[in-house]
Amino acid sequence: MDKFREIKRILIITLFFNWLVAFSKLIYGLITKSAAMTADGVHSFADGASNIIGLVGIWAASKPIDEDHPYGHKKYETIATLGISVMLFLASFDIIKGSFLRLFHPVVPDVNAFSFSLMAVAFLINIIVMRYEYKKGRQLSSDVLVCDSIHTKSDMFVSSAVIVTLISTKLGLPIIDTVVAFIIGVLIAKTGFDILKKSSDVLCDGEAVEKAKIARVVSGVFGVKAIHKIRTRGREDDVHVDLHVAVNTSMHVDAAHELSHRISDTLKEKIPGITDVIVHIEPSQYK
């Protein structure tokens, strides 16, 4: 439970900074009629909205194990990352649509020292938030924090692209503002796809740990003759493993039972994140 409280605290902190940056960009972008600045503001606002989705997901994931959910509720956090990807796709569509409309109704944005300063400050905030959120996400094995930091990372690169756009506009090439807005939309869509793929792998029981890694650990346990049919699934912090282990045909049932516990304990000790291990014992000649 302490882990989920820490994740909530981090999401609230990032929400504050994301929306501070978002409102600054949106207001200034609309006033100066900068498509790239406005697009970047929409993206930053989506960062904040994704924090809210993450908070809802963490609230659901933090519920304890019950009769209807014997494996717990942790995958609600992974489901929340799907919401983050949807927010990114919606923002991408809106930005790309706006960039095409700007081709037919061009508007020269107003660029000055303040706009450059605003983007520089936003870029710095994005770097700090992204590094902090990603570091904490890895430490806490949190899908939401890691995916949200990837989202923020894309915002960081987008901000650098907008700075280039402002410079180009100052040099008398306002069309680049529209082009960069389109590129921003594509980058956001790609980020959404990357998050969608990562989350889908977890929800659809994709391999969580390499078979070779499991085999190396189990083969070192005394009494194991062979290993096969290794399967893993789950989140990074909640990996479930099942495997078949061949043993000497003369091994007593009690010894085989004790061996299965040693295999389980060894895997949990050697590979962080493994929470459940099912070992099927069979005679070695039938491996």
Coordinates of N, CA and C in Angstrom, one line a residue, residues 68-182:
D68 N -13.3 -12.4 -5.4 CA -13.5 -12.3 -6.8 C -12.2 -12.0 -7.6
H69 N -11.2 -11.5 -6.9 CA -9.9 -11.2 -7.5 C -8.8 -11.8 -6.7
P70 N -8.6 -13.2 -6.8 CA -7.6 -13.9 -6.1 C -6.1 -13.5 -6.4
Y71 N -6.0 -12.9 -7.6 CA -4.6 -12.4 -8.0 C -4.4 -10.9 -7.8
G72 N -5.4 -10.3 -7.2 CA -5.3 -8.9 -6.9 C -5.9 -8.0 -8.0
H73 N -5.6 -6.7 -7.9 CA -6.2 -5.7 -8.8 C -5.1 -4.9 -9.6
K74 N -3.8 -5.4 -9.5 CA -2.7 -4.6 -10.0 C -2.9 -4.3 -11.5
K75 N -3.5 -5.1 -12.3 CA -3.6 -4.9 -13.7 C -4.5 -3.7 -14.1
Y76 N -5.2 -3.2 -13.1 CA -6.0 -1.9 -13.3 C -5.0 -0.8 -13.6
E77 N -3.8 -0.8 -13.0 CA -2.8 0.2 -13.4 C -2.4 0.1 -14.8
T78 N -2.2 -1.2 -15.3 CA -1.9 -1.4 -16.7 C -3.0 -0.9 -17.6
I79 N -4.3 -1.2 -17.2 CA -5.4 -0.7 -18.0 C -5.4 0.8 -18.1
A80 N -5.0 1.5 -17.0 CA -4.9 2.9 -17.0 C -4.0 3.4 -18.1
T81 N -2.9 2.7 -18.4 CA -2.0 3.1 -19.4 C -2.6 3.1 -20.8
L82 N -3.6 2.2 -20.9 CA -4.4 2.3 -22.2 C -5.1 3.6 -22.3
G83 N -5.6 4.1 -21.2 CA -6.3 5.4 -21.2 C -5.3 6.5 -21.6
I84 N -4.1 6.4 -21.2 CA -3.1 7.4 -21.5 C -2.8 7.3 -23.1
S85 N -2.8 6.1 -23.6 CA -2.5 6.0 -25.1 C -3.7 6.6 -25.9
V86 N -4.9 6.4 -25.4 CA -6.1 7.0 -26.0 C -6.1 8.5 -26.0
M87 N -5.7 9.1 -24.9 CA -5.5 10.5 -24.8 C -4.5 11.0 -25.8
L88 N -3.5 10.3 -26.0 CA -2.4 10.7 -27.0 C -3.0 10.6 -28.4
F89 N -3.7 9.6 -28.7 CA -4.3 9.4 -30.1 C -5.3 10.6 -30.4
L90 N -6.1 10.9 -29.4 CA -7.0 12.0 -29.6 C -6.3 13.4 -29.8
A91 N -5.3 13.6 -29.0 CA -4.5 14.8 -29.1 C -3.8 14.9 -30.5
S92 N -3.3 13.7 -30.9 CA -2.6 13.6 -32.2 C -3.6 14.0 -33.3
F93 N -4.8 13.4 -33.3 CA -5.8 13.7 -34.3 C -6.1 15.1 -34.4
D94 N -6.3 15.8 -33.3 CA -6.7 17.2 -33.2 C -5.6 18.1 -33.8
I95 N -4.3 17.7 -33.5 CA -3.2 18.5 -33.9 C -3.0 18.4 -35.4
I96 N -3.0 17.1 -35.9 CA -2.8 16.9 -37.3 C -3.9 17.6 -38.2
K97 N -5.2 17.5 -37.7 CA -6.3 18.1 -38.3 C -6.1 19.7 -38.4
G98 N -5.6 20.2 -37.3 CA -5.4 21.6 -37.2 C -4.2 22.1 -38.2
S99 N -3.2 21.2 -38.3 CA -2.1 21.6 -39.2 C -2.6 21.6 -40.7
F100 N -3.5 20.7 -41.1 CA -4.0 20.7 -42.4 C -4.9 21.9 -42.7
L101 N -5.7 22.3 -41.7 CA -6.6 23.5 -41.8 C -5.7 24.7 -42.0
R102 N -4.6 24.7 -41.3 CA -3.7 25.9 -41.3 C -3.1 26.1 -42.7
L103 N -3.0 25.0 -43.5 CA -2.5 25.1 -44.9 C -3.4 26.0 -45.7
F104 N -4.7 25.9 -45.5 CA -5.7 26.6 -46.3 C -6.0 28.0 -45.7
H105 N -5.7 28.1 -44.4 CA -6.0 29.4 -43.8 C -4.7 29.8 -42.9
P106 N -3.7 30.1 -43.6 CA -2.4 30.4 -42.9 C -2.5 31.7 -42.1
V107 N -1.9 31.6 -40.9 CA -1.8 32.8 -40.0 C -0.3 32.9 -39.5
V108 N 0.3 34.0 -39.7 CA 1.7 34.2 -39.2 C 1.7 34.5 -37.7
P109 N 2.3 33.6 -37.0 CA 2.3 33.7 -35.5 C 3.2 34.9 -35.1
D110 N 2.9 35.5 -33.9 CA 3.7 36.5 -33.4 C 4.8 35.9 -32.5
V111 N 6.1 36.2 -32.8 CA 7.2 35.6 -32.1 C 8.0 36.7 -31.5
N112 N 8.3 36.5 -30.2 CA 9.2 37.5 -29.5 C 10.0 36.8 -28.5
A113 N 10.8 37.6 -27.7 CA 11.7 37.0 -26.7 C 10.9 36.2 -25.7
F114 N 9.7 36.7 -25.3 CA 8.9 36.0 -24.3 C 8.6 34.6 -24.7
S115 N 8.2 34.4 -26.0 CA 7.8 33.1 -26.5 C 9.0 32.1 -26.4
F116 N 10.2 32.6 -26.8 CA 11.4 31.8 -26.7 C 11.7 31.4 -25.2
S117 N 11.5 32.4 -24.3 CA 11.8 32.1 -22.9 C 10.8 31.1 -22.3
L118 N 9.5 31.3 -22.7 CA 8.5 30.3 -22.3 C 8.8 28.9 -22.7
M119 N 9.2 28.7 -23.9 CA 9.5 27.4 -24.4 C 10.8 26.8 -23.7
A120 N 11.7 27.7 -23.4 CA 13.0 27.2 -22.8 C 12.6 26.7 -21.3
V121 N 11.8 27.5 -20.6 CA 11.4 27.1 -19.3 C 10.6 25.8 -19.3
A122 N 9.7 25.7 -20.3 CA 8.9 24.5 -20.4 C 9.7 23.3 -20.7
F123 N 10.7 23.5 -21.5 CA 11.6 22.4 -21.9 C 12.4 21.9 -20.6
L124 N 12.9 22.9 -19.8 CA 13.6 22.5 -18.6 C 12.7 21.8 -17.6
I125 N 11.4 22.2 -17.5 CA 10.5 21.5 -16.6 C 10.2 20.1 -17.1
N126 N 10.1 20.0 -18.4 CA 9.8 18.6 -18.9 C 11.0 17.7 -18.7
I127 N 12.2 18.2 -18.8 CA 13.3 17.3 -18.5 C 13.3 16.8 -17.1
I128 N 13.1 17.8 -16.1 CA 13.1 17.4 -14.7 C 12.0 16.4 -14.4
V129 N 10.8 16.7 -14.9 CA 9.6 15.9 -14.6 C 9.8 14.5 -15.2
M130 N 10.3 14.4 -16.4 CA 10.5 13.2 -17.1 C 11.5 12.3 -16.4
R131 N 12.7 12.9 -16.1 CA 13.7 12.1 -15.4 C 13.2 11.6 -14.0
Y132 N 12.6 12.5 -13.3 CA 12.1 12.1 -11.9 C 11.0 11.0 -12.0
E133 N 10.1 11.2 -12.9 CA 9.0 10.2 -13.0 C 9.5 8.8 -13.5
Y134 N 10.4 8.9 -14.5 CA 10.9 7.6 -15.0 C 11.7 6.9 -14.0
K135 N 12.5 7.6 -13.2 CA 13.4 7.0 -12.2 C 12.5 6.3 -11.1
K136 N 11.5 7.1 -10.7 CA 10.6 6.5 -9.7 C 9.7 5.4 -10.2
G137 N 9.4 5.5 -11.5 CA 8.6 4.4 -12.1 C 9.4 3.1 -12.2
R138 N 10.7 3.2 -12.5 CA 11.5 2.0 -12.5 C 11.7 1.4 -11.1
Q139 N 11.9 2.3 -10.1 CA 12.1 1.9 -8.7 C 10.9 1.2 -8.2
L140 N 9.7 1.7 -8.5 CA 8.5 1.2 -8.0 C 7.8 0.1 -8.9
S141 N 8.4 -0.1 -10.0 CA 7.9 -1.1 -11.0 C 6.4 -0.7 -11.4
S142 N 6.3 0.6 -11.7 CA 4.9 1.2 -11.9 C 4.7 1.4 -13.4
D143 N 3.8 0.7 -14.0 CA 3.5 0.9 -15.5 C 3.0 2.3 -15.8
V144 N 2.2 2.8 -14.9 CA 1.7 4.2 -15.1 C 2.8 5.2 -15.1
L145 N 3.7 5.2 -14.1 CA 4.7 6.2 -14.0 C 5.7 6.1 -15.2
V146 N 6.1 4.8 -15.6 CA 7.0 4.6 -16.7 C 6.3 5.1 -18.0
C147 N 5.1 4.7 -18.3 CA 4.4 5.2 -19.5 C 4.2 6.7 -19.5
D148 N 3.8 7.2 -18.4 CA 3.6 8.7 -18.3 C 4.9 9.4 -18.5
S149 N 6.0 8.9 -18.1 CA 7.3 9.5 -18.3 C 7.7 9.5 -19.8
I150 N 7.3 8.4 -20.4 CA 7.5 8.3 -21.9 C 6.7 9.4 -22.6
H151 N 5.5 9.6 -22.1 CA 4.6 10.6 -22.6 C 5.2 12.0 -22.4
T152 N 5.8 12.2 -21.3 CA 6.4 13.5 -21.0 C 7.7 13.7 -21.8
K153 N 8.4 12.5 -22.0 CA 9.6 12.6 -22.8 C 9.3 13.1 -24.3
S154 N 8.2 12.6 -24.8 CA 7.8 13.0 -26.1 C 7.5 14.5 -26.1
D155 N 6.9 15.0 -25.0 CA 6.6 16.4 -24.9 C 7.9 17.2 -24.9
M156 N 8.9 16.6 -24.3 CA 10.2 17.3 -24.3 C 10.8 17.5 -25.7
F157 N 10.7 16.5 -26.5 CA 11.2 16.6 -27.9 C 10.3 17.5 -28.7
V158 N 9.0 17.4 -28.4 CA 8.1 18.3 -29.1 C 8.4 19.7 -28.8
S159 N 8.7 20.0 -27.6 CA 9.1 21.4 -27.2 C 10.3 21.9 -27.9
S160 N 11.3 21.0 -28.1 CA 12.5 21.4 -28.8 C 12.2 21.7 -30.2
A161 N 11.2 21.0 -30.8 CA 10.8 21.2 -32.2 C 10.1 22.5 -32.3
V162 N 9.3 22.9 -31.3 CA 8.6 24.2 -31.4 C 9.6 25.3 -31.3
I163 N 10.7 25.2 -30.5 CA 11.7 26.2 -30.4 C 12.3 26.4 -31.8
V164 N 12.6 25.4 -32.5 CA 13.1 25.5 -33.9 C 12.1 26.2 -34.8
T165 N 10.8 25.9 -34.6 CA 9.8 26.6 -35.4 C 9.7 28.1 -35.1
L166 N 9.8 28.5 -33.8 CA 9.8 29.9 -33.5 C 11.0 30.6 -34.1
I167 N 12.1 29.9 -34.2 CA 13.3 30.5 -34.8 C 13.1 30.7 -36.3
S168 N 12.5 29.7 -36.9 CA 12.2 29.7 -38.4 C 11.2 30.8 -38.7
T169 N 10.2 31.0 -37.8 CA 9.2 32.0 -38.1 C 9.8 33.4 -38.0
K170 N 10.7 33.5 -37.0 CA 11.4 34.8 -36.9 C 12.3 35.1 -38.1
L171 N 12.7 34.1 -38.8 CA 13.5 34.3 -40.0 C 12.7 34.5 -41.2
G172 N 11.4 34.5 -41.1 CA 10.5 34.7 -42.2 C 10.0 33.5 -42.9
L173 N 9.9 32.3 -42.2 CA 9.5 31.1 -42.8 C 8.3 30.5 -42.0
P174 N 7.2 31.2 -41.9 CA 6.1 30.7 -41.0 C 5.5 29.4 -41.4
I175 N 5.6 29.0 -42.7 CA 5.0 27.7 -43.1 C 5.6 26.5 -42.3
I176 N 6.8 26.7 -41.8 CA 7.4 25.6 -41.0 C 6.6 25.4 -39.7
D177 N 5.9 26.5 -39.2 CA 5.1 26.3 -38.0 C 4.0 25.3 -38.3
T178 N 3.4 25.3 -39.4 CA 2.4 24.3 -39.8 C 3.0 22.9 -40.0
V179 N 4.1 22.8 -40.6 CA 4.8 21.5 -40.8 C 5.2 20.9 -39.5
V180 N 5.7 21.7 -38.6 CA 6.2 21.2 -37.3 C 4.9 20.7 -36.5
A181 N 3.8 21.4 -36.6 CA 2.6 21.0 -35.9 C 2.2 19.6 -36.4
F182 N 2.3 19.4 -37.7 CA 2.0 18.0 -38.2 C 2.9 17.0 -37.7

